[in-house]
């Protein structure tokens, strides 16, 4: 079927108009073009045009969609709804055509993909439960009629792609989503990645049954589109592009990663819906950048499924029980078995060990051990003790291929890639038979490992056999680079790689490797890994980037207590998230050997709050006890952060007892988004610790009674808390009265952050206390507190009377110019002691800058002024710069990010740079500065009088010429830093 919007389709509809209607159509067209301010068509041509000529004129001057939108509008005005309805039926015809095509494609092409016979796929009937499950995927937690953005989260091989395929098949058969979606398009990221550049129209055309996909028609109803993005982890895109880089044109070619970002961040077709499958690691990386309406966790085999699978393989009841018990007692192996293909691998491997008369306990020691046993079994003949030379070479080549793939993010390999790594064409059938490789689901001439984790295991073996310099690809980096990349989670698809490298250093694994390859291995790699850990120990910034859970799993797989103690004592700070029982076991194994920690940050999510059977709970609590023991064994631990965690009463008591231990010397306690399922008196009793100086309870719900308990502690004479952060704790205006008493009585509290709480009517109580002569508070944050007009008089009085307050942050409140004027009246007084003022996102305009300028002229104490994200504009900057040049102004730092500035303000800024002797930093990010304006700025920066050395600009925001200019200027000036995050 030809495209609805091509082959004279428009002409056919104009032919349906009689002569009088056609004249009227032309008159409406003239009005429509004027109203929409579109490119004009010669009226003479329009008047003379036949129906065919007019159709050609419209399609020549405007895009297809625009031409049709105008036509439908005019038909509406002419009361020719019949033509619009007929068009709707035509459009529906395309949808039915596509559904039929999709069904054929799924039942034939995809049957091979999942090893299902096409005829069996035809025979499969969807049950009501199946349909409900599919429909429920797009039941949104969000309120309103927001388009769906649903993440299907699950480990590789768990069955996400199969579920999505079945969903599409159900839609193509007319069973689900019939009134909801006219089209469902499936994009496999493995395929999309190969394209490098494409437009959305091109991707859709690839899925269409013939050469002319009606893309304009498809895009005309974006709310009726569902895009399925499968295996997002393959793209290695982080969705971090700036908004200005994203594209909204469906026909424009873009790098495919940018195209996906534009779709998923709703720049392109924002009304359409999405179903995205990805691994947990990818979701974790993306969740702050994509606005999800729901997240569905896809689970694989449960305990019963695994047991049934073992039973079907072993048949003998006692053998089944023996084998299953080995797996069930090893939480890491049990997790591996939740993936169907890996359950087969584990069960098969254990079975072979038993058949050979060997004790399978040894291969279940650690996950690495089972993987290597499985791989070596595949390459050793049934009755042979050692592999043949050919098998050794094949595995070595396979390991080389795996390593290349890990570094190049390649999991589908061409025949040429196999040859490059030493795999002969004649080897391929053998590798397929052994089920270490299989044909790609997308292409017969490409190959993948049976599961990505097998590729990781083979890549790890490569590093035990050879140096990266011996690899045919320069992309393959050193083992040190591998470890840092793994520990920093720089590559989301590296799930086991680092763990396997460490696991292979265990004595029994070394023996297996030497027996298989027939030569002794170098022990240098162990030394190299320890050197990496020593590098981490002396680099605080690097320690902050390390994912503690990744490090724990590496050391757990290695199972070398001496190395473990050395490694853990390299760490002064650790940050980790334990998501399941396996994580808790591994974290406990490592932390109980740690004695040098100074800072610990962790989350255990819901693990320690869920009801479980007694034996499981008992084991879990033993591990939790070992984890908490680090608070005693590390004598210098001063900072503890617990975040995103729910603790039941028993778990809380364990933590409580360790924190109350006399040798625990915490100075900073951070408890963010935490629920204690116990008597809250116990928690507030904890914070009476006389050494505690900094308490952060942000994002943790506090009831009014909790606030009273907290303030009782703060009011005690022995309390040493100087800094209190309780942002987004659901505080109410009534809570302000309780905090007011603390502000008057506390002799220690100097910093109070109450941001992101609704405090409007409670501000008067706070301000009254702030005006009290006994109040010693220096730093007050009231950002995003829903403050209204009446609050500014109260705060102005504080600025007049309080002599200790040096920092005030009232950002993200509706201050406006009127409220600013009230505050500035107090700030211009000669005895104003305020040093820092932040009024970001406060609806301030150029007019408000007059009052700020007065403050800068008269207030000799003000050192920092943050007015970013306000409509300051060039005229406002001129007012500020004129004031900054005055001798009474001692400003050191000013924030003007996203203030709608242009290059025209650079002359005023340059003058301020030269004349102000104190200004050292300015933030000009997210403004439309041009090349000529920047040249003026940098001329000023060269002046000897200029003291500025921190400039907030994102170099990549500019064109190539300007980028080169900025880089060169920064290199020339040793005192200048251009920073993209100020």
CSV table of N, CA, C and O in Angstrom, one decimal, residues 490-590:
chain,number,residue,atom,x,y,z
A,490,UNK,N,32.4,2.4,35.5
A,490,UNK,CA,32.5,3.3,34.3
A,490,UNK,C,31.8,2.6,33.1
A,490,UNK,O,31.3,3.3,32.1
A,491,UNK,N,31.7,1.3,33.1
A,491,UNK,CA,31.1,0.5,32.0
A,491,UNK,C,30.0,-0.3,32.6
A,491,UNK,O,30.2,-1.3,33.4
A,492,UNK,N,28.7,0.0,32.3
A,492,UNK,CA,27.6,-0.6,33.0
A,492,UNK,C,27.5,-2.1,32.7
A,492,UNK,O,26.8,-2.8,33.4
A,493,UNK,N,28.1,-2.6,31.6
A,493,UNK,CA,27.9,-4.0,31.2
A,493,UNK,C,29.0,-4.9,31.8
A,493,UNK,O,29.0,-6.1,31.6
A,494,UNK,N,29.9,-4.3,32.6
A,494,UNK,CA,30.9,-5.1,33.3
A,494,UNK,C,30.3,-5.5,34.7
A,494,UNK,O,30.4,-4.7,35.6
A,495,UNK,N,29.7,-6.6,34.7
A,495,UNK,CA,29.0,-7.0,35.9
A,495,UNK,C,30.0,-7.9,36.8
A,495,UNK,O,30.1,-7.7,38.0
A,496,UNK,N,30.7,-8.8,36.2
A,496,UNK,CA,31.5,-9.8,36.9
A,496,UNK,C,33.0,-9.6,36.6
A,496,UNK,O,33.8,-10.3,37.2
A,497,UNK,N,33.4,-8.9,35.6
A,497,UNK,CA,34.8,-8.9,35.0
A,497,UNK,C,35.8,-8.8,36.1
A,497,UNK,O,36.7,-9.6,36.2
A,498,UNK,N,35.8,-7.7,36.9
A,498,UNK,CA,36.8,-7.5,37.9
A,498,UNK,C,36.8,-8.6,39.0
A,498,UNK,O,37.9,-9.1,39.4
A,499,UNK,N,35.6,-9.1,39.3
A,499,UNK,CA,35.5,-10.2,40.3
A,499,UNK,C,36.2,-11.5,39.8
A,499,UNK,O,36.8,-12.2,40.5
A,500,UNK,N,36.0,-11.8,38.5
A,500,UNK,CA,36.6,-13.0,37.9
A,500,UNK,C,38.1,-12.9,37.9
A,500,UNK,O,38.8,-13.9,38.1
A,501,UNK,N,38.6,-11.7,37.6
A,501,UNK,CA,40.1,-11.5,37.6
A,501,UNK,C,40.6,-11.8,39.0
A,501,UNK,O,41.6,-12.6,39.2
A,502,UNK,N,40.0,-11.3,40.0
A,502,UNK,CA,40.4,-11.6,41.4
A,502,UNK,C,40.2,-13.0,41.8
A,502,UNK,O,41.1,-13.7,42.4
A,503,UNK,N,39.0,-13.6,41.3
A,503,UNK,CA,38.7,-15.0,41.6
A,503,UNK,C,39.8,-15.9,41.0
A,503,UNK,O,40.1,-17.0,41.7
A,504,UNK,N,40.3,-15.6,39.9
A,504,UNK,CA,41.3,-16.5,39.2
A,504,UNK,C,42.6,-16.5,39.9
A,504,UNK,O,43.5,-17.3,39.6
A,505,UNK,N,42.8,-15.6,40.9
A,505,UNK,CA,44.1,-15.6,41.6
A,505,UNK,C,44.1,-16.5,42.8
A,505,UNK,O,45.1,-16.7,43.5
A,506,UNK,N,42.9,-17.1,43.1
A,506,UNK,CA,42.8,-18.1,44.2
A,506,UNK,C,43.7,-19.3,43.8
A,506,UNK,O,43.8,-19.7,42.7
A,507,UNK,N,44.3,-19.9,44.8
A,507,UNK,CA,45.3,-21.0,44.6
A,507,UNK,C,44.7,-22.1,43.7
A,507,UNK,O,45.3,-22.6,42.8
A,508,UNK,N,43.4,-22.5,44.0
A,508,UNK,CA,42.8,-23.6,43.3
A,508,UNK,C,42.5,-23.3,41.9
A,508,UNK,O,42.6,-24.1,40.9
A,509,UNK,N,42.2,-22.0,41.6
A,509,UNK,CA,42.0,-21.5,40.2
A,509,UNK,C,43.3,-21.5,39.4
A,509,UNK,O,43.3,-21.8,38.2
A,510,UNK,N,44.3,-21.1,40.1
A,510,UNK,CA,45.7,-21.0,39.5
A,510,UNK,C,46.1,-22.5,39.0
A,510,UNK,O,46.6,-22.7,37.9
A,511,UNK,N,45.8,-23.4,39.9
A,511,UNK,CA,46.1,-24.8,39.6
A,511,UNK,C,45.3,-25.3,38.4
A,511,UNK,O,45.9,-26.0,37.5
A,512,UNK,N,44.1,-25.0,38.3
A,512,UNK,CA,43.2,-25.4,37.2
A,512,UNK,C,43.7,-24.8,35.9
A,512,UNK,O,43.8,-25.4,34.9
A,513,UNK,N,44.1,-23.5,36.0
A,513,UNK,CA,44.6,-22.8,34.7
A,513,UNK,C,45.9,-23.4,34.3
A,513,UNK,O,46.0,-23.6,33.1
A,514,UNK,N,46.8,-23.7,35.2
A,514,UNK,CA,48.1,-24.3,34.8
A,514,UNK,C,47.9,-25.7,34.3
A,514,UNK,O,48.6,-26.1,33.3
A,515,UNK,N,47.0,-26.4,34.9
A,515,UNK,CA,46.7,-27.8,34.4
A,515,UNK,C,46.1,-27.7,33.0
A,515,UNK,O,46.5,-28.5,32.1
A,516,UNK,N,45.2,-26.8,32.7
A,516,UNK,CA,44.6,-26.7,31.4
A,516,UNK,C,45.6,-26.3,30.3
A,516,UNK,O,45.7,-26.9,29.2
A,517,UNK,N,46.3,-25.2,30.6
A,517,UNK,CA,47.2,-24.6,29.6
A,517,UNK,C,48.6,-25.2,29.6
A,517,UNK,O,49.4,-24.9,28.7
A,518,UNK,N,48.9,-26.0,30.6
A,518,UNK,CA,50.1,-26.7,30.6
A,518,UNK,C,51.4,-25.9,30.9
A,518,UNK,O,52.5,-26.3,30.5
A,519,UNK,N,51.2,-24.7,31.5
A,519,UNK,CA,52.4,-24.0,31.9
A,519,UNK,C,52.1,-23.1,33.1
A,519,UNK,O,51.0,-22.8,33.4
A,520,UNK,N,53.2,-22.7,33.8
A,520,UNK,CA,53.0,-22.0,35.0
A,520,UNK,C,52.7,-20.5,34.7
A,520,UNK,O,53.1,-20.0,33.7
A,521,UNK,N,51.8,-19.9,35.5
A,521,UNK,CA,51.4,-18.6,35.3
A,521,UNK,C,52.2,-17.6,36.1
A,521,UNK,O,52.7,-17.9,37.2
A,522,UNK,N,52.3,-16.4,35.6
A,522,UNK,CA,53.1,-15.3,36.3
A,522,UNK,C,52.2,-14.9,37.5
A,522,UNK,O,51.0,-14.8,37.4
A,523,UNK,N,52.9,-14.6,38.6
A,523,UNK,CA,52.2,-14.1,39.8
A,523,UNK,C,52.2,-12.5,39.8
A,523,UNK,O,51.8,-11.9,40.8
A,524,UNK,N,52.7,-11.9,38.7
A,524,UNK,CA,52.8,-10.4,38.7
A,524,UNK,C,51.5,-9.7,38.8
A,524,UNK,O,51.4,-8.7,39.4
A,525,UNK,N,50.4,-10.4,38.3
A,525,UNK,CA,49.1,-9.7,38.3
A,525,UNK,C,48.6,-9.4,39.7
A,525,UNK,O,48.0,-8.4,39.9
A,526,UNK,N,48.9,-10.3,40.6
A,526,UNK,CA,48.5,-10.1,42.0
A,526,UNK,C,49.1,-8.8,42.6
A,526,UNK,O,48.5,-8.0,43.3
A,527,UNK,N,50.4,-8.7,42.3
A,527,UNK,CA,51.1,-7.5,42.7
A,527,UNK,C,50.6,-6.2,42.1
A,527,UNK,O,50.4,-5.2,42.7
A,528,UNK,N,50.3,-6.3,40.8
A,528,UNK,CA,49.7,-5.2,40.1
A,528,UNK,C,48.4,-4.7,40.7
A,528,UNK,O,48.1,-3.5,40.8
A,529,UNK,N,47.5,-5.7,41.1
A,529,UNK,CA,46.2,-5.4,41.6
A,529,UNK,C,46.4,-4.7,43.0
A,529,UNK,O,45.7,-3.8,43.4
A,530,UNK,N,47.4,-5.2,43.8
A,530,UNK,CA,47.6,-4.6,45.1
A,530,UNK,C,48.2,-3.2,44.9
A,530,UNK,O,47.8,-2.3,45.7
A,531,UNK,N,49.0,-3.0,43.9
A,531,UNK,CA,49.5,-1.6,43.7
A,531,UNK,C,48.4,-0.6,43.4
A,531,UNK,O,48.4,0.5,43.7
A,532,UNK,N,47.4,-1.2,42.6
A,532,UNK,CA,46.2,-0.3,42.3
A,532,UNK,C,45.5,0.1,43.6
A,532,UNK,O,45.1,1.2,43.7
A,533,UNK,N,45.3,-0.9,44.5
A,533,UNK,CA,44.6,-0.6,45.7
A,533,UNK,C,45.5,0.4,46.6
A,533,UNK,O,44.9,1.3,47.3
A,534,UNK,N,46.8,0.3,46.5
A,534,UNK,CA,47.6,1.3,47.2
A,534,UNK,C,47.5,2.7,46.6
A,534,UNK,O,47.5,3.7,47.3
A,535,UNK,N,47.3,2.8,45.3
A,535,UNK,CA,47.1,4.0,44.6
A,535,UNK,C,45.8,4.7,45.1
A,535,UNK,O,45.7,5.9,45.3
A,536,UNK,N,44.8,3.8,45.2
A,536,UNK,CA,43.5,4.3,45.7
A,536,UNK,C,43.6,4.8,47.1
A,536,UNK,O,43.0,5.9,47.5
A,537,UNK,N,44.4,4.2,48.0
A,537,UNK,CA,44.6,4.5,49.4
A,537,UNK,C,45.1,5.9,49.6
A,537,UNK,O,44.8,6.6,50.6
A,538,UNK,N,45.9,6.4,48.6
A,538,UNK,CA,46.5,7.8,48.8
A,538,UNK,C,45.8,8.8,48.0
A,538,UNK,O,46.2,10.0,47.9
A,539,UNK,N,44.7,8.5,47.4
A,539,UNK,CA,43.9,9.4,46.5
A,539,UNK,C,42.5,9.5,47.0
A,539,UNK,O,41.6,8.6,46.7
A,540,UNK,N,42.2,10.5,47.8
A,540,UNK,CA,40.9,10.7,48.4
A,540,UNK,C,39.8,10.8,47.3
A,540,UNK,O,38.7,10.2,47.4
A,541,UNK,N,40.1,11.5,46.3
A,541,UNK,CA,39.1,11.7,45.2
A,541,UNK,C,38.7,10.4,44.5
A,541,UNK,O,37.6,10.1,44.2
A,542,UNK,N,39.8,9.6,44.3
A,542,UNK,CA,39.6,8.2,43.7
A,542,UNK,C,38.7,7.3,44.6
A,542,UNK,O,37.9,6.6,44.2
A,543,UNK,N,39.0,7.4,45.9
A,543,UNK,CA,38.2,6.6,46.9
A,543,UNK,C,36.7,6.9,46.8
A,543,UNK,O,35.9,6.1,46.9
A,544,UNK,N,36.4,8.2,46.6
A,544,UNK,CA,35.0,8.6,46.5
A,544,UNK,C,34.3,8.0,45.3
A,544,UNK,O,33.1,7.8,45.2
A,545,UNK,N,35.1,7.8,44.2
A,545,UNK,CA,34.6,7.2,43.0
A,545,UNK,C,34.4,5.7,43.0
A,545,UNK,O,33.7,5.1,42.2
A,546,UNK,N,35.0,5.0,43.9
A,546,UNK,CA,35.0,3.6,44.0
A,546,UNK,C,33.7,3.1,44.5
A,546,UNK,O,33.2,3.6,45.5
A,547,UNK,N,33.1,2.1,43.8
A,547,UNK,CA,31.9,1.5,44.3
A,547,UNK,C,32.3,0.4,45.3
A,547,UNK,O,32.9,-0.6,44.9
A,548,UNK,N,32.0,0.6,46.6
A,548,UNK,CA,32.4,-0.4,47.6
A,548,UNK,C,31.9,-1.8,47.3
A,548,UNK,O,32.7,-2.8,47.6
A,549,UNK,N,30.7,-2.0,46.8
A,549,UNK,CA,30.2,-3.3,46.6
A,549,UNK,C,31.0,-4.0,45.5
A,549,UNK,O,31.2,-5.3,45.7
A,550,UNK,N,31.4,-3.3,44.5
A,550,UNK,CA,32.3,-4.0,43.5
A,550,UNK,C,33.6,-4.4,44.1
A,550,UNK,O,34.1,-5.6,43.8
A,551,UNK,N,34.2,-3.6,44.9
A,551,UNK,CA,35.4,-4.0,45.6
A,551,UNK,C,35.2,-5.2,46.5
A,551,UNK,O,36.0,-6.1,46.5
A,552,UNK,N,34.1,-5.2,47.3
A,552,UNK,CA,33.8,-6.3,48.2
A,552,UNK,C,33.7,-7.6,47.4
A,552,UNK,O,34.3,-8.7,47.8
A,553,UNK,N,33.0,-7.6,46.3
A,553,UNK,CA,32.8,-8.8,45.5
A,553,UNK,C,34.2,-9.3,44.9
A,553,UNK,O,34.4,-10.5,44.9
A,554,UNK,N,35.0,-8.4,44.5
A,554,UNK,CA,36.4,-8.8,44.0
A,554,UNK,C,37.1,-9.6,45.1
A,554,UNK,O,37.7,-10.7,44.9
A,555,UNK,N,37.1,-9.0,46.3
A,555,UNK,CA,37.9,-9.6,47.4
A,555,UNK,C,37.2,-10.9,47.9
A,555,UNK,O,37.9,-11.8,48.3
A,556,UNK,N,35.9,-10.9,47.8
A,556,UNK,CA,35.2,-12.2,48.2
A,556,UNK,C,35.5,-13.3,47.3
A,556,UNK,O,35.8,-14.4,47.7
A,557,UNK,N,35.6,-13.0,46.0
A,557,UNK,CA,35.9,-14.1,45.0
A,557,UNK,C,37.3,-14.6,45.1
A,557,UNK,O,37.6,-15.8,45.0
A,558,UNK,N,38.2,-13.7,45.5
A,558,UNK,CA,39.6,-14.1,45.7
A,558,UNK,C,39.8,-15.0,46.9
A,558,UNK,O,40.7,-15.9,46.9
A,559,UNK,N,39.1,-14.8,48.0
A,559,UNK,CA,39.1,-15.6,49.2
A,559,UNK,C,40.5,-15.8,49.7
A,559,UNK,O,41.0,-16.9,49.9
A,560,UNK,N,41.2,-14.7,49.9
A,560,UNK,CA,42.6,-14.7,50.4
A,560,UNK,C,42.6,-13.7,51.6
A,560,UNK,O,42.6,-12.5,51.4
A,561,UNK,N,42.6,-14.3,52.8
A,561,UNK,CA,42.4,-13.4,54.0
A,561,UNK,C,43.5,-12.4,54.1
A,561,UNK,O,43.3,-11.2,54.5
A,562,UNK,N,44.7,-12.8,53.8
A,562,UNK,CA,45.9,-11.9,54.0
A,562,UNK,C,45.8,-10.7,53.0
A,562,UNK,O,45.9,-9.5,53.4
A,563,UNK,N,45.4,-11.0,51.8
A,563,UNK,CA,45.3,-10.0,50.8
A,563,UNK,C,44.1,-9.1,51.1
A,563,UNK,O,44.1,-7.9,51.0
A,564,UNK,N,43.0,-9.7,51.6
A,564,UNK,CA,41.8,-9.0,52.0
A,564,UNK,C,42.1,-8.0,53.1
A,564,UNK,O,41.7,-6.8,52.9
A,565,UNK,N,42.8,-8.3,54.1
A,565,UNK,CA,43.2,-7.4,55.2
A,565,UNK,C,44.0,-6.2,54.6
A,565,UNK,O,43.8,-5.1,55.0
A,566,UNK,N,45.0,-6.6,53.8
A,566,UNK,CA,45.8,-5.5,53.2
A,566,UNK,C,45.0,-4.6,52.4
A,566,UNK,O,45.1,-3.3,52.5
A,567,UNK,N,44.1,-5.1,51.6
A,567,UNK,CA,43.2,-4.3,50.7
A,567,UNK,C,42.3,-3.4,51.5
A,567,UNK,O,42.2,-2.2,51.2
A,568,UNK,N,41.6,-4.0,52.5
A,568,UNK,CA,40.7,-3.2,53.2
A,568,UNK,C,41.3,-2.1,54.0
A,568,UNK,O,40.8,-1.0,54.2
A,569,UNK,N,42.6,-2.4,54.4
A,569,UNK,CA,43.3,-1.3,55.2
A,569,UNK,C,43.9,-0.3,54.3
A,569,UNK,O,44.6,0.6,54.8
A,570,UNK,N,43.7,-0.4,53.0
A,570,UNK,CA,44.0,0.7,52.0
A,570,UNK,C,42.9,1.7,52.0
A,570,UNK,O,43.1,2.8,51.5
A,571,UNK,N,41.7,1.4,52.5
A,571,UNK,CA,40.6,2.2,52.3
A,571,UNK,C,40.3,3.1,53.6
A,571,UNK,O,40.2,2.6,54.7
A,572,UNK,N,40.2,4.4,53.4
A,572,UNK,CA,39.8,5.3,54.5
A,572,UNK,C,38.3,5.7,54.4
A,572,UNK,O,37.8,6.1,55.3
A,573,UNK,N,37.8,5.5,53.2
A,573,UNK,CA,36.3,5.8,53.0
A,573,UNK,C,35.7,4.8,52.1
A,573,UNK,O,36.3,4.4,51.1
A,574,UNK,N,34.5,4.3,52.4
A,574,UNK,CA,33.8,3.3,51.6
A,574,UNK,C,32.4,3.7,51.4
A,574,UNK,O,31.7,4.2,52.4
A,575,UNK,N,31.9,3.6,50.2
A,575,UNK,CA,30.5,3.9,49.9
A,575,UNK,C,29.9,2.7,49.2
A,575,UNK,O,30.4,2.3,48.1
A,576,UNK,N,28.8,2.1,49.7
A,576,UNK,CA,28.2,1.0,49.0
A,576,UNK,C,26.7,0.9,49.2
A,576,UNK,O,26.2,1.5,50.2
A,577,UNK,N,26.0,0.2,48.3
A,577,UNK,CA,24.6,-0.1,48.4
A,577,UNK,C,24.4,-1.6,48.4
A,577,UNK,O,24.8,-2.2,47.4
A,578,UNK,N,23.9,-2.2,49.4
A,578,UNK,CA,23.6,-3.6,49.5
A,578,UNK,C,22.1,-3.8,49.1
A,578,UNK,O,21.2,-3.3,49.8
A,579,UNK,N,21.9,-4.5,48.0
A,579,UNK,CA,20.5,-4.6,47.5
A,579,UNK,C,19.8,-5.9,47.8
A,579,UNK,O,18.6,-6.1,47.6
A,580,UNK,N,20.6,-6.9,48.2
A,580,UNK,CA,20.0,-8.2,48.5
A,580,UNK,C,20.9,-8.9,49.6
A,580,UNK,O,21.9,-8.5,50.0
A,581,UNK,N,20.4,-10.1,49.9
A,581,UNK,CA,21.1,-10.9,51.0
A,581,UNK,C,22.5,-11.2,50.5
A,581,UNK,O,23.5,-11.2,51.4
A,582,UNK,N,22.7,-11.5,49.3
A,582,UNK,CA,24.1,-11.8,48.8
A,582,UNK,C,25.0,-10.6,49.0
A,582,UNK,O,26.2,-10.8,49.5
A,583,UNK,N,24.5,-9.4,48.7
A,583,UNK,CA,25.4,-8.2,49.0
A,583,UNK,C,25.7,-8.1,50.4
A,583,UNK,O,26.9,-7.7,50.8
A,584,UNK,N,24.8,-8.4,51.3
A,584,UNK,CA,25.0,-8.2,52.8
A,584,UNK,C,26.1,-9.2,53.2
A,584,UNK,O,27.0,-8.9,54.0
A,585,UNK,N,26.0,-10.5,52.7
A,585,UNK,CA,27.0,-11.5,53.0
A,585,UNK,C,28.4,-11.0,52.6
A,585,UNK,O,29.4,-11.1,53.4
A,586,UNK,N,28.5,-10.5,51.4
A,586,UNK,CA,29.8,-10.1,50.8
A,586,UNK,C,30.4,-8.9,51.6
A,586,UNK,O,31.6,-8.8,51.9
A,587,UNK,N,29.5,-7.9,51.8
A,587,UNK,CA,29.9,-6.7,52.6
A,587,UNK,C,30.4,-7.1,54.0
A,587,UNK,O,31.4,-6.6,54.4
A,588,UNK,N,29.7,-7.9,54.6
A,588,UNK,CA,30.1,-8.4,56.0
A,588,UNK,C,31.4,-9.1,56.0
A,588,UNK,O,32.3,-8.8,56.9
A,589,UNK,N,31.6,-9.9,55.0
A,589,UNK,CA,32.9,-10.7,54.9
A,589,UNK,C,34.1,-9.7,54.8
A,589,UNK,O,35.1,-10.0,55.4
A,590,UNK,N,33.9,-8.6,54.1
A,590,UNK,CA,35.0,-7.6,53.9
A,590,UNK,C,35.1,-6.7,55.1
A,590,UNK,O,36.2,-6.4,55.6
